[in-house]
mmCIF file of N, CA and C in Angstrom:
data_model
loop_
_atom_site.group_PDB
_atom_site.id
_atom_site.type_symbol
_atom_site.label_atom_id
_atom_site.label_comp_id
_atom_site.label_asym_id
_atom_site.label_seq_id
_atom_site.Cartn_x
_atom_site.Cartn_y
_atom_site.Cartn_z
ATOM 1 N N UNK J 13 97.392 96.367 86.243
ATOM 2 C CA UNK J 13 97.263 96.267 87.682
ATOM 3 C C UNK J 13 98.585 95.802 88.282
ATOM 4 N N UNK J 14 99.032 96.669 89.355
ATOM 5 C CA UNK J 14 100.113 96.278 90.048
ATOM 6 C C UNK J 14 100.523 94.769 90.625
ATOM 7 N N UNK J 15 101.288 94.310 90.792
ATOM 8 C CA UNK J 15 101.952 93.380 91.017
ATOM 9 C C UNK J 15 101.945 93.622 93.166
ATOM 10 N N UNK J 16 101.960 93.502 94.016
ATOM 11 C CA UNK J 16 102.808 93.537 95.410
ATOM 12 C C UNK J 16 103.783 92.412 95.526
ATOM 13 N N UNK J 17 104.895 92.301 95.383
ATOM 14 C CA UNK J 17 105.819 91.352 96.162
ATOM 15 C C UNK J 17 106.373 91.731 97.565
ATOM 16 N N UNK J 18 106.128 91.053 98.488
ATOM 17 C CA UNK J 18 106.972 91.250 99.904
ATOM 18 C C UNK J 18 107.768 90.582 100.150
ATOM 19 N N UNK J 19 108.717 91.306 100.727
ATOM 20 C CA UNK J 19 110.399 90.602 101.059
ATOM 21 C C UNK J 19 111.545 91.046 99.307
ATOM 22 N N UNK J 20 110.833 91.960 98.760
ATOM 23 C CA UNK J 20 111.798 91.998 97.697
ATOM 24 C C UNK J 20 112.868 92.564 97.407
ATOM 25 N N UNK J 21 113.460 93.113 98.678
ATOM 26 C CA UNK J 21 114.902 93.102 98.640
ATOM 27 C C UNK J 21 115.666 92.159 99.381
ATOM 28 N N UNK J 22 115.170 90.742 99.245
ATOM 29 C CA UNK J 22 115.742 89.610 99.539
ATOM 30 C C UNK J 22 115.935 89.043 98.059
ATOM 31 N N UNK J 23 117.051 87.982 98.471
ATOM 32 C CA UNK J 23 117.171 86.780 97.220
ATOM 33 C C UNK J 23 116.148 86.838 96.197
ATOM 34 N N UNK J 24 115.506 85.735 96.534
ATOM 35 C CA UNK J 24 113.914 85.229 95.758
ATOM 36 C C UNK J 24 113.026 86.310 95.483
ATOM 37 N N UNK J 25 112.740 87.502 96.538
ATOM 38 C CA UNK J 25 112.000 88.446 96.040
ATOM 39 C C UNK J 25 112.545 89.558 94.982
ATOM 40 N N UNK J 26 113.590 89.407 95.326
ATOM 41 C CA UNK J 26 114.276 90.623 93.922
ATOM 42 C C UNK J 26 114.408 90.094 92.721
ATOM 43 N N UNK J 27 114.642 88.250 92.601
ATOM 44 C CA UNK J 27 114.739 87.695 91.362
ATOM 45 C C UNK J 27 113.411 87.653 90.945
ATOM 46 N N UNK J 28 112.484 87.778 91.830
ATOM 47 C CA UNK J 28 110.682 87.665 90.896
ATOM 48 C C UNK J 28 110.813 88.566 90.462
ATOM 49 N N UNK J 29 110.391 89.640 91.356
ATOM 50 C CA UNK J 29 110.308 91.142 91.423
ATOM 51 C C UNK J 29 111.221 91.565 89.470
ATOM 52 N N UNK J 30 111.891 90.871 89.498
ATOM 53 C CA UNK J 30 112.650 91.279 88.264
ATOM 54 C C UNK J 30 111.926 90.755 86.886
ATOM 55 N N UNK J 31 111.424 89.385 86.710
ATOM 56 C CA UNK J 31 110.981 88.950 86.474
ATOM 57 C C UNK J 31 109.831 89.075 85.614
ATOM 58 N N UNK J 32 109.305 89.705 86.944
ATOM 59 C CA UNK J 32 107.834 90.656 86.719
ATOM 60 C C UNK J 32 108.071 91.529 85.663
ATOM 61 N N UNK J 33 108.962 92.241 86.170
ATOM 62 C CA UNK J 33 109.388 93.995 85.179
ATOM 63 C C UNK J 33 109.656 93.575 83.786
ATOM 64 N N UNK J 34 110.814 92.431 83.351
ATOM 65 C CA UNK J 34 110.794 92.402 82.377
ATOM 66 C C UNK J 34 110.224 91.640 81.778
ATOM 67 N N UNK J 35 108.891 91.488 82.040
ATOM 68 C CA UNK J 35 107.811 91.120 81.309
ATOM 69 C C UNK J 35 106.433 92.155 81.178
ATOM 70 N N UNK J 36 106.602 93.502 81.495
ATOM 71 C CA UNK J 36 105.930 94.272 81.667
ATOM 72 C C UNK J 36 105.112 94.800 82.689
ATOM 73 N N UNK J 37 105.348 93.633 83.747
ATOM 74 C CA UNK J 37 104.324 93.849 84.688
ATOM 75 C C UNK J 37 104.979 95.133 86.091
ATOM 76 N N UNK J 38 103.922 95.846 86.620
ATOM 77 C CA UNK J 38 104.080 96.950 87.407
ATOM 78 C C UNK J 38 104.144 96.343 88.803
ATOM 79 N N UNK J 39 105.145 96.391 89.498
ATOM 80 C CA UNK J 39 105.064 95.810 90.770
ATOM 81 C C UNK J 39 105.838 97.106 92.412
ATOM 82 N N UNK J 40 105.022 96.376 92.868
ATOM 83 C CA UNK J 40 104.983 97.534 94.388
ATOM 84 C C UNK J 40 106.099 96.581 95.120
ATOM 85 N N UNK J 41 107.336 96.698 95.813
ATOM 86 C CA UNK J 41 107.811 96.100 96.234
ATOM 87 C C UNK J 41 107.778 96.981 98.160
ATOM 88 N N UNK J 42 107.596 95.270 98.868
ATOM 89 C CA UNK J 42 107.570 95.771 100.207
ATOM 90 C C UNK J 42 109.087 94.814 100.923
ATOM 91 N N UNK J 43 109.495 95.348 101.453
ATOM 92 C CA UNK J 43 111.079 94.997 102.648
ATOM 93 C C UNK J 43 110.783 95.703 104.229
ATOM 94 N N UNK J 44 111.227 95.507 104.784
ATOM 95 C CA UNK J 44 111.450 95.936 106.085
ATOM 96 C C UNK J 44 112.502 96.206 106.234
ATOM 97 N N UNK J 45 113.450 95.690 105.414
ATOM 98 C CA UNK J 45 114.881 96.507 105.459
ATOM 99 C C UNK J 45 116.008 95.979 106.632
ATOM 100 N N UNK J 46 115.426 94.468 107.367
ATOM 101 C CA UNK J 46 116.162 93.925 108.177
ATOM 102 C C UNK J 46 117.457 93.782 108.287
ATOM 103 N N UNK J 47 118.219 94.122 109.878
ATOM 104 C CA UNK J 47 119.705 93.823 109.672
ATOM 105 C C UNK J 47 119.793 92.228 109.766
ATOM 106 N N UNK J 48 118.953 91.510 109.463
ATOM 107 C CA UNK J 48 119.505 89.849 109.953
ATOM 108 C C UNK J 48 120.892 89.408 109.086
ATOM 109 N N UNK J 49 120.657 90.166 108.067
ATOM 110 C CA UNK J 49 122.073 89.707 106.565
ATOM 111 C C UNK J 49 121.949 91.390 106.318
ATOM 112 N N UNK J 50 123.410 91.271 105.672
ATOM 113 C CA UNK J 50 124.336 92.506 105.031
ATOM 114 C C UNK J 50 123.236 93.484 104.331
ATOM 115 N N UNK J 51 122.948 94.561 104.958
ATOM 116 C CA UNK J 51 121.388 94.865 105.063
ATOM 117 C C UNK J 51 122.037 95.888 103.135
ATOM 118 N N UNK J 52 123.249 96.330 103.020
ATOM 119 C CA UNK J 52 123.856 96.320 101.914
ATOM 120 C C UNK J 52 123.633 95.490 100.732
ATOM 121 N N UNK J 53 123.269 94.545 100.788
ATOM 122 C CA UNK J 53 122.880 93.509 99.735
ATOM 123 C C UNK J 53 121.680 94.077 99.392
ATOM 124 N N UNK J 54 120.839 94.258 100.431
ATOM 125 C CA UNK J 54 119.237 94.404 99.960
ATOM 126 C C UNK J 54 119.296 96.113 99.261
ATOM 127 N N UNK J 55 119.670 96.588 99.764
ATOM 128 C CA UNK J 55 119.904 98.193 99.108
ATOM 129 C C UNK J 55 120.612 98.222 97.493
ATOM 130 N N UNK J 56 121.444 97.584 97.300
ATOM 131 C CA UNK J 56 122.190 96.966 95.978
ATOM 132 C C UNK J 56 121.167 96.427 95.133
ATOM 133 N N UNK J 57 119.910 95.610 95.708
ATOM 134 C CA UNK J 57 119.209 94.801 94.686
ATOM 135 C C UNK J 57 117.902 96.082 94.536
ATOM 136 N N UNK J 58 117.389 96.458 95.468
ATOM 137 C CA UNK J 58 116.799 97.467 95.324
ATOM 138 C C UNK J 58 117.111 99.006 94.513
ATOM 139 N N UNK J 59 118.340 99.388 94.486
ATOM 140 C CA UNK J 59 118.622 100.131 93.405
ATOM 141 C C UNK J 59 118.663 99.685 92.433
ATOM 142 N N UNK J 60 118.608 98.220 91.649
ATOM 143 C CA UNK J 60 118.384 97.955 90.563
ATOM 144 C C UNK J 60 117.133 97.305 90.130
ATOM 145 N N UNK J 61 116.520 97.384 91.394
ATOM 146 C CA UNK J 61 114.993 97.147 90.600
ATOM 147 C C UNK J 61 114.567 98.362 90.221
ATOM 148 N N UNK J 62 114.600 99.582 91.020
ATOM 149 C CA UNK J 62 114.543 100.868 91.157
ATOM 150 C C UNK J 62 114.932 101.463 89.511
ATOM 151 N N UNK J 63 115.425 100.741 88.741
ATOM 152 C CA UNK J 63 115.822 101.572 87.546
ATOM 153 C C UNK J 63 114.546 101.152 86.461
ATOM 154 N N UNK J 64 113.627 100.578 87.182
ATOM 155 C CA UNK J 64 112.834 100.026 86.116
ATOM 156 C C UNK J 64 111.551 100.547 86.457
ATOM 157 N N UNK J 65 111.015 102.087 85.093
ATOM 158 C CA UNK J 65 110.113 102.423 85.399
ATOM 159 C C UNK J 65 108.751 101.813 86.071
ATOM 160 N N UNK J 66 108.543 100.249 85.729
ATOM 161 C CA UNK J 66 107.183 99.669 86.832
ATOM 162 C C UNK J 66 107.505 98.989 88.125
ATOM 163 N N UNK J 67 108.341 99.788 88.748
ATOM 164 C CA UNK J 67 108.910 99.644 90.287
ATOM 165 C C UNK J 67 108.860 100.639 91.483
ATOM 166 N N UNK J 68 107.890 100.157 92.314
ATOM 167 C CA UNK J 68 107.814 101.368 93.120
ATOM 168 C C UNK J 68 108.050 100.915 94.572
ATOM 169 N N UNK J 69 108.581 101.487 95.845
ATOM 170 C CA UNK J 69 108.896 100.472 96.770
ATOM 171 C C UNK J 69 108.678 101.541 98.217
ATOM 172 N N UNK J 70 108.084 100.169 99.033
ATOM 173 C CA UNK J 70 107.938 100.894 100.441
ATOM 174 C C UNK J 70 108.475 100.053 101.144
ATOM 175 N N UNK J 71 109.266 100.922 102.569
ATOM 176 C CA UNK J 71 109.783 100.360 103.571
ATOM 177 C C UNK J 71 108.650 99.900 104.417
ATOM 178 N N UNK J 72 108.296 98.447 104.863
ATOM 179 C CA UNK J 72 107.306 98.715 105.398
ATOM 180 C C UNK J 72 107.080 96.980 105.825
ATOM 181 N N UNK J 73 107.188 97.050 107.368
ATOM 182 C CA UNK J 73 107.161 95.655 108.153
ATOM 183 C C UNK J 73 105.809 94.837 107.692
ATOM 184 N N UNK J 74 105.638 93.627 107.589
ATOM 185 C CA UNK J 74 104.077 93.206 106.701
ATOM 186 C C UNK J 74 103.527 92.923 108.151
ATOM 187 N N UNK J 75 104.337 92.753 109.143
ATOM 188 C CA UNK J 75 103.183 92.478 110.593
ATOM 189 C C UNK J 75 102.543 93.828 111.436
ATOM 190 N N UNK J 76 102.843 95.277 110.789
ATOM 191 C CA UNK J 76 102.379 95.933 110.811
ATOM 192 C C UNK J 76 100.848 96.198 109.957
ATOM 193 N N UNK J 77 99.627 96.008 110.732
ATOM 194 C CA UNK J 77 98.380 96.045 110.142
ATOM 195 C C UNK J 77 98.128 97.269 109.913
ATOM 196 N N UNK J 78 98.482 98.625 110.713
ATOM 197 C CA UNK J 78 98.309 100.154 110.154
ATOM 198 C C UNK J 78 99.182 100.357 108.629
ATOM 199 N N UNK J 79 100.435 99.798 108.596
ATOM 200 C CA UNK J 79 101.550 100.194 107.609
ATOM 201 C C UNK J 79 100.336 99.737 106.036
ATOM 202 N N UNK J 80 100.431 98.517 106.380
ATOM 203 C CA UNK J 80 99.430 97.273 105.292
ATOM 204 C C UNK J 80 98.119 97.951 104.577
ATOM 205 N N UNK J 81 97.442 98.838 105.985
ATOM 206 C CA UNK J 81 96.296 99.863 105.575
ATOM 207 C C UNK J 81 96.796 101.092 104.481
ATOM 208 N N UNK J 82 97.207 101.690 104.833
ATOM 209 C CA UNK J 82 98.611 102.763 104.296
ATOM 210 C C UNK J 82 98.754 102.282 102.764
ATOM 211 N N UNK J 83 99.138 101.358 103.046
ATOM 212 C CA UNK J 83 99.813 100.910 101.751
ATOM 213 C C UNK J 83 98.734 100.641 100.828
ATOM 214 N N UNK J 84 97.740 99.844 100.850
ATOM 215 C CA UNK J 84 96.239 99.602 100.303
ATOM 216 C C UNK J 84 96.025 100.569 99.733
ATOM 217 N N UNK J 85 95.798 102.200 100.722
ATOM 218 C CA UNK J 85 95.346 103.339 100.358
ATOM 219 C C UNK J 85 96.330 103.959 99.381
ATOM 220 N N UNK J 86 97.302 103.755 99.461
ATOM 221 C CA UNK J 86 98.453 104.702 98.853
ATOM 222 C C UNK J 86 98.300 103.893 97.474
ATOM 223 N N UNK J 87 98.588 102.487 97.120
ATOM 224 C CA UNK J 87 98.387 102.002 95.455
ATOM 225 C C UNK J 87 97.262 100.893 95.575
ATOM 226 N N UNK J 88 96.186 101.631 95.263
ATOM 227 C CA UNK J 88 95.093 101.562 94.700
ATOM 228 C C UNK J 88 95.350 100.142 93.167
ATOM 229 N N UNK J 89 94.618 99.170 93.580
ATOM 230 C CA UNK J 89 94.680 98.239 92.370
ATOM 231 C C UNK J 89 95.091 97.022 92.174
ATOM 232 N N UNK J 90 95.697 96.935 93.373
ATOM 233 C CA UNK J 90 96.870 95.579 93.331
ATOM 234 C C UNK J 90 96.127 94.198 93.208
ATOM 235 N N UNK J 91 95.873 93.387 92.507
ATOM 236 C CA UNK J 91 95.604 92.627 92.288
ATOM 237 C C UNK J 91 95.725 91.105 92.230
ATOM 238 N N UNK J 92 97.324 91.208 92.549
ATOM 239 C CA UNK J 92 98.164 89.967 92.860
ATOM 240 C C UNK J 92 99.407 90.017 94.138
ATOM 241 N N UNK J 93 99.284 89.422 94.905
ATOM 242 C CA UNK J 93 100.074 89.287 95.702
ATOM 243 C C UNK J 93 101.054 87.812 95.207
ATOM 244 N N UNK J 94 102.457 88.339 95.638
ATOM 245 C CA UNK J 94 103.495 87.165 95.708
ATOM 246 C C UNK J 94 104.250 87.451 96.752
ATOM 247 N N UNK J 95 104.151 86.826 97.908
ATOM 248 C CA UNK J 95 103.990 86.747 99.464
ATOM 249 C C UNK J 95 105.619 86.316 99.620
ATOM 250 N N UNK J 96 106.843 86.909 99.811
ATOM 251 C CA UNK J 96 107.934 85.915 100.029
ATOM 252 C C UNK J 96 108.277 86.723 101.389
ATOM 253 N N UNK J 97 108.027 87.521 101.615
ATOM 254 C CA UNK J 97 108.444 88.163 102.813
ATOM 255 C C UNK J 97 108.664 87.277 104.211
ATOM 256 N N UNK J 98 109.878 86.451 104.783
ATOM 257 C CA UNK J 98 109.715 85.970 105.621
ATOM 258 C C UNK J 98 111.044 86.399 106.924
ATOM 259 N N UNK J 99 110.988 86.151 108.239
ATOM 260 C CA UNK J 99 112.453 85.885 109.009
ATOM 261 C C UNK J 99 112.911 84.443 108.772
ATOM 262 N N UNK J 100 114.474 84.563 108.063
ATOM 263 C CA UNK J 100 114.940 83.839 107.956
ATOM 264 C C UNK J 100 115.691 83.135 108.887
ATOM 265 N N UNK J 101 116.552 82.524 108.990
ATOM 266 C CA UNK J 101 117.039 81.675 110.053
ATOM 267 C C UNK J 101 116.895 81.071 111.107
ATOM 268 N N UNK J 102 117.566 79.811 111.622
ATOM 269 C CA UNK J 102 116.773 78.567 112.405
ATOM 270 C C UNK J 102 117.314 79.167 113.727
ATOM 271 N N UNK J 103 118.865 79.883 113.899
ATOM 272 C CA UNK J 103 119.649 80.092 115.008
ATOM 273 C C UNK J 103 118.991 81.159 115.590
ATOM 274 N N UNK J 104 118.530 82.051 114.948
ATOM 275 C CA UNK J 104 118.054 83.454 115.383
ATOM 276 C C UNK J 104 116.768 83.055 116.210
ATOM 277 N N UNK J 105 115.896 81.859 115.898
ATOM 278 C CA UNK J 105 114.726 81.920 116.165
ATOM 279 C C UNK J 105 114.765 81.593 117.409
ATOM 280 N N UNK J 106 115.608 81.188 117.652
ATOM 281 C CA UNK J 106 115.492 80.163 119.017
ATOM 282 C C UNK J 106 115.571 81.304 120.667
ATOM 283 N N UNK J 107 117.049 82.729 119.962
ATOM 284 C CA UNK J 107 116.510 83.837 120.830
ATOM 285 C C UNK J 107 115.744 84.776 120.601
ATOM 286 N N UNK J 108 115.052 84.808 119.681
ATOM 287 C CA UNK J 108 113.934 85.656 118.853
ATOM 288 C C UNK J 108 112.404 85.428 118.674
ATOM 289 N N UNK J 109 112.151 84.716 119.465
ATOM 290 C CA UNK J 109 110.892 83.510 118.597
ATOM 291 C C UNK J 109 109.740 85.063 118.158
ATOM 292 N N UNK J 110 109.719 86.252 118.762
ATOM 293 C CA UNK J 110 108.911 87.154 118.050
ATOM 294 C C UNK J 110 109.036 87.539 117.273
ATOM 295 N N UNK J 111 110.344 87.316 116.346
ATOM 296 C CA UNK J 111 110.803 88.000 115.201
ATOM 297 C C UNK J 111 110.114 87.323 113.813
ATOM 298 N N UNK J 112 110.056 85.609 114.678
ATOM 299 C CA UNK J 112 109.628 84.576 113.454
ATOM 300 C C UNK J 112 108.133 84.657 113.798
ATOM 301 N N UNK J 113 107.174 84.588 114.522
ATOM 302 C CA UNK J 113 105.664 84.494 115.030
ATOM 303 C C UNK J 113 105.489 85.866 113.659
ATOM 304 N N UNK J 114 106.115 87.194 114.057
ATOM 305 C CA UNK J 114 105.200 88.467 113.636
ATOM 306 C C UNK J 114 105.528 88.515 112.005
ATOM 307 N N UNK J 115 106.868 87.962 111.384
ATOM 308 C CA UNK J 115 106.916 87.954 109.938
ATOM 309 C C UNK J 115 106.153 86.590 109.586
ATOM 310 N N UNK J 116 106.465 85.617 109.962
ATOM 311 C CA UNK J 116 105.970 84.168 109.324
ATOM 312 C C UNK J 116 104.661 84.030 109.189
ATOM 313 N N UNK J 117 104.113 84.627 110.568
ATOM 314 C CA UNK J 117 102.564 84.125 110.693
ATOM 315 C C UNK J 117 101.369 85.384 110.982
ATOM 316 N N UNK J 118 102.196 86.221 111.679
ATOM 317 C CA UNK J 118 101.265 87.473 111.640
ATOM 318 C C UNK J 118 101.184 88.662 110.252
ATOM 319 N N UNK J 119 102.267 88.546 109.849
ATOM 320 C CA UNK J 119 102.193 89.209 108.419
ATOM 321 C C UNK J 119 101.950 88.706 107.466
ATOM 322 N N UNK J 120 101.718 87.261 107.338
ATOM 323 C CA UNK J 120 101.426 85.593 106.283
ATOM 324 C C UNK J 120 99.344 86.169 106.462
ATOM 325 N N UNK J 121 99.272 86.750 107.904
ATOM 326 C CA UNK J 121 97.863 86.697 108.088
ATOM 327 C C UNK J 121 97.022 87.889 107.585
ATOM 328 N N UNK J 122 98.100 89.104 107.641
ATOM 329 C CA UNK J 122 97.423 90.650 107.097
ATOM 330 C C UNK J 122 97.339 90.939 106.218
ATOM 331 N N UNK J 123 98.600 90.562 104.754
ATOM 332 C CA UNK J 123 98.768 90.548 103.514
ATOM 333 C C UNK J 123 97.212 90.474 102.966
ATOM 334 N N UNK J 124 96.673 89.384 102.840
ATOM 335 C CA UNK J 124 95.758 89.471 102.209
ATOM 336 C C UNK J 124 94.390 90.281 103.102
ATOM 337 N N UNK J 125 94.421 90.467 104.421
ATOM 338 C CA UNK J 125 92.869 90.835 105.098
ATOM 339 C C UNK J 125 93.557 92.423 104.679
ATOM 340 N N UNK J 126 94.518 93.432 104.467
ATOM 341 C CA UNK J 126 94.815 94.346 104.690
ATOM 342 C C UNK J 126 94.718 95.026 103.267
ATOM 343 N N UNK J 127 95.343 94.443 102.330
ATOM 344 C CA UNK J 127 95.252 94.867 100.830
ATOM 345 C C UNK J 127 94.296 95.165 100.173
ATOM 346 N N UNK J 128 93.554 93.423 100.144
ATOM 347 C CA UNK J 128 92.457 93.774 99.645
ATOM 348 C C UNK J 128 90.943 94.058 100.176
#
């Protein structure tokens, strides 16, 4: 049974996400693909999770509740969620505050009502 990690072409999610693989486990990786950081970094870590046949990956915002449906339907099985998907930074939030509400707390809220 698949693995879901969100946010795994970030830091922490690409080092699980790795983790996972080389221990056998099959994992669905979700990103949104944000420009907040060198959106290059995340594409770099993602082609190398990408080389590992139990890696499969969707672009796909987690505060989107249609995308979340989608995704449910599309891999069938998932059984474990490891939730890292977040907006990072304190400076951004302050002219952004929707950027942090819809990743932190509205996609913290669908993950699990949407999957499983």
């Amino acid at each position: 049974m698949p693995v879901l990690v969100t946010g795994a072409a970030g830091f922490i999610g690409y080092s699980v996400a790795s983790v996972l693989l080389a221990r056998g486990e099959a994992v669905i990786g979700v990103d949104n693909l944000n420009e907040y950081y060198d959106v290059r970094l995340k594409h770099a870590r993602l082609e190398r999770l990408r080389q590992a046949s139990g890696f499969r990956f969707h672009r796909l915002d987690i505060a989107d509740a249609g995308g979340l449906a989608a995704l449910a339907a599309a891999e069938p099985g998932i059984d474990r969620i490891v939730h890292l998907a977040a907006q990072a930074g304190v400076r951004h939030s302050l002219n952004h505050p929707q950027d942090y509400i819809d990743a932190n707390i509205t996609g913290w809220l669908l993950i699990p009502s949407k999957v499983f």
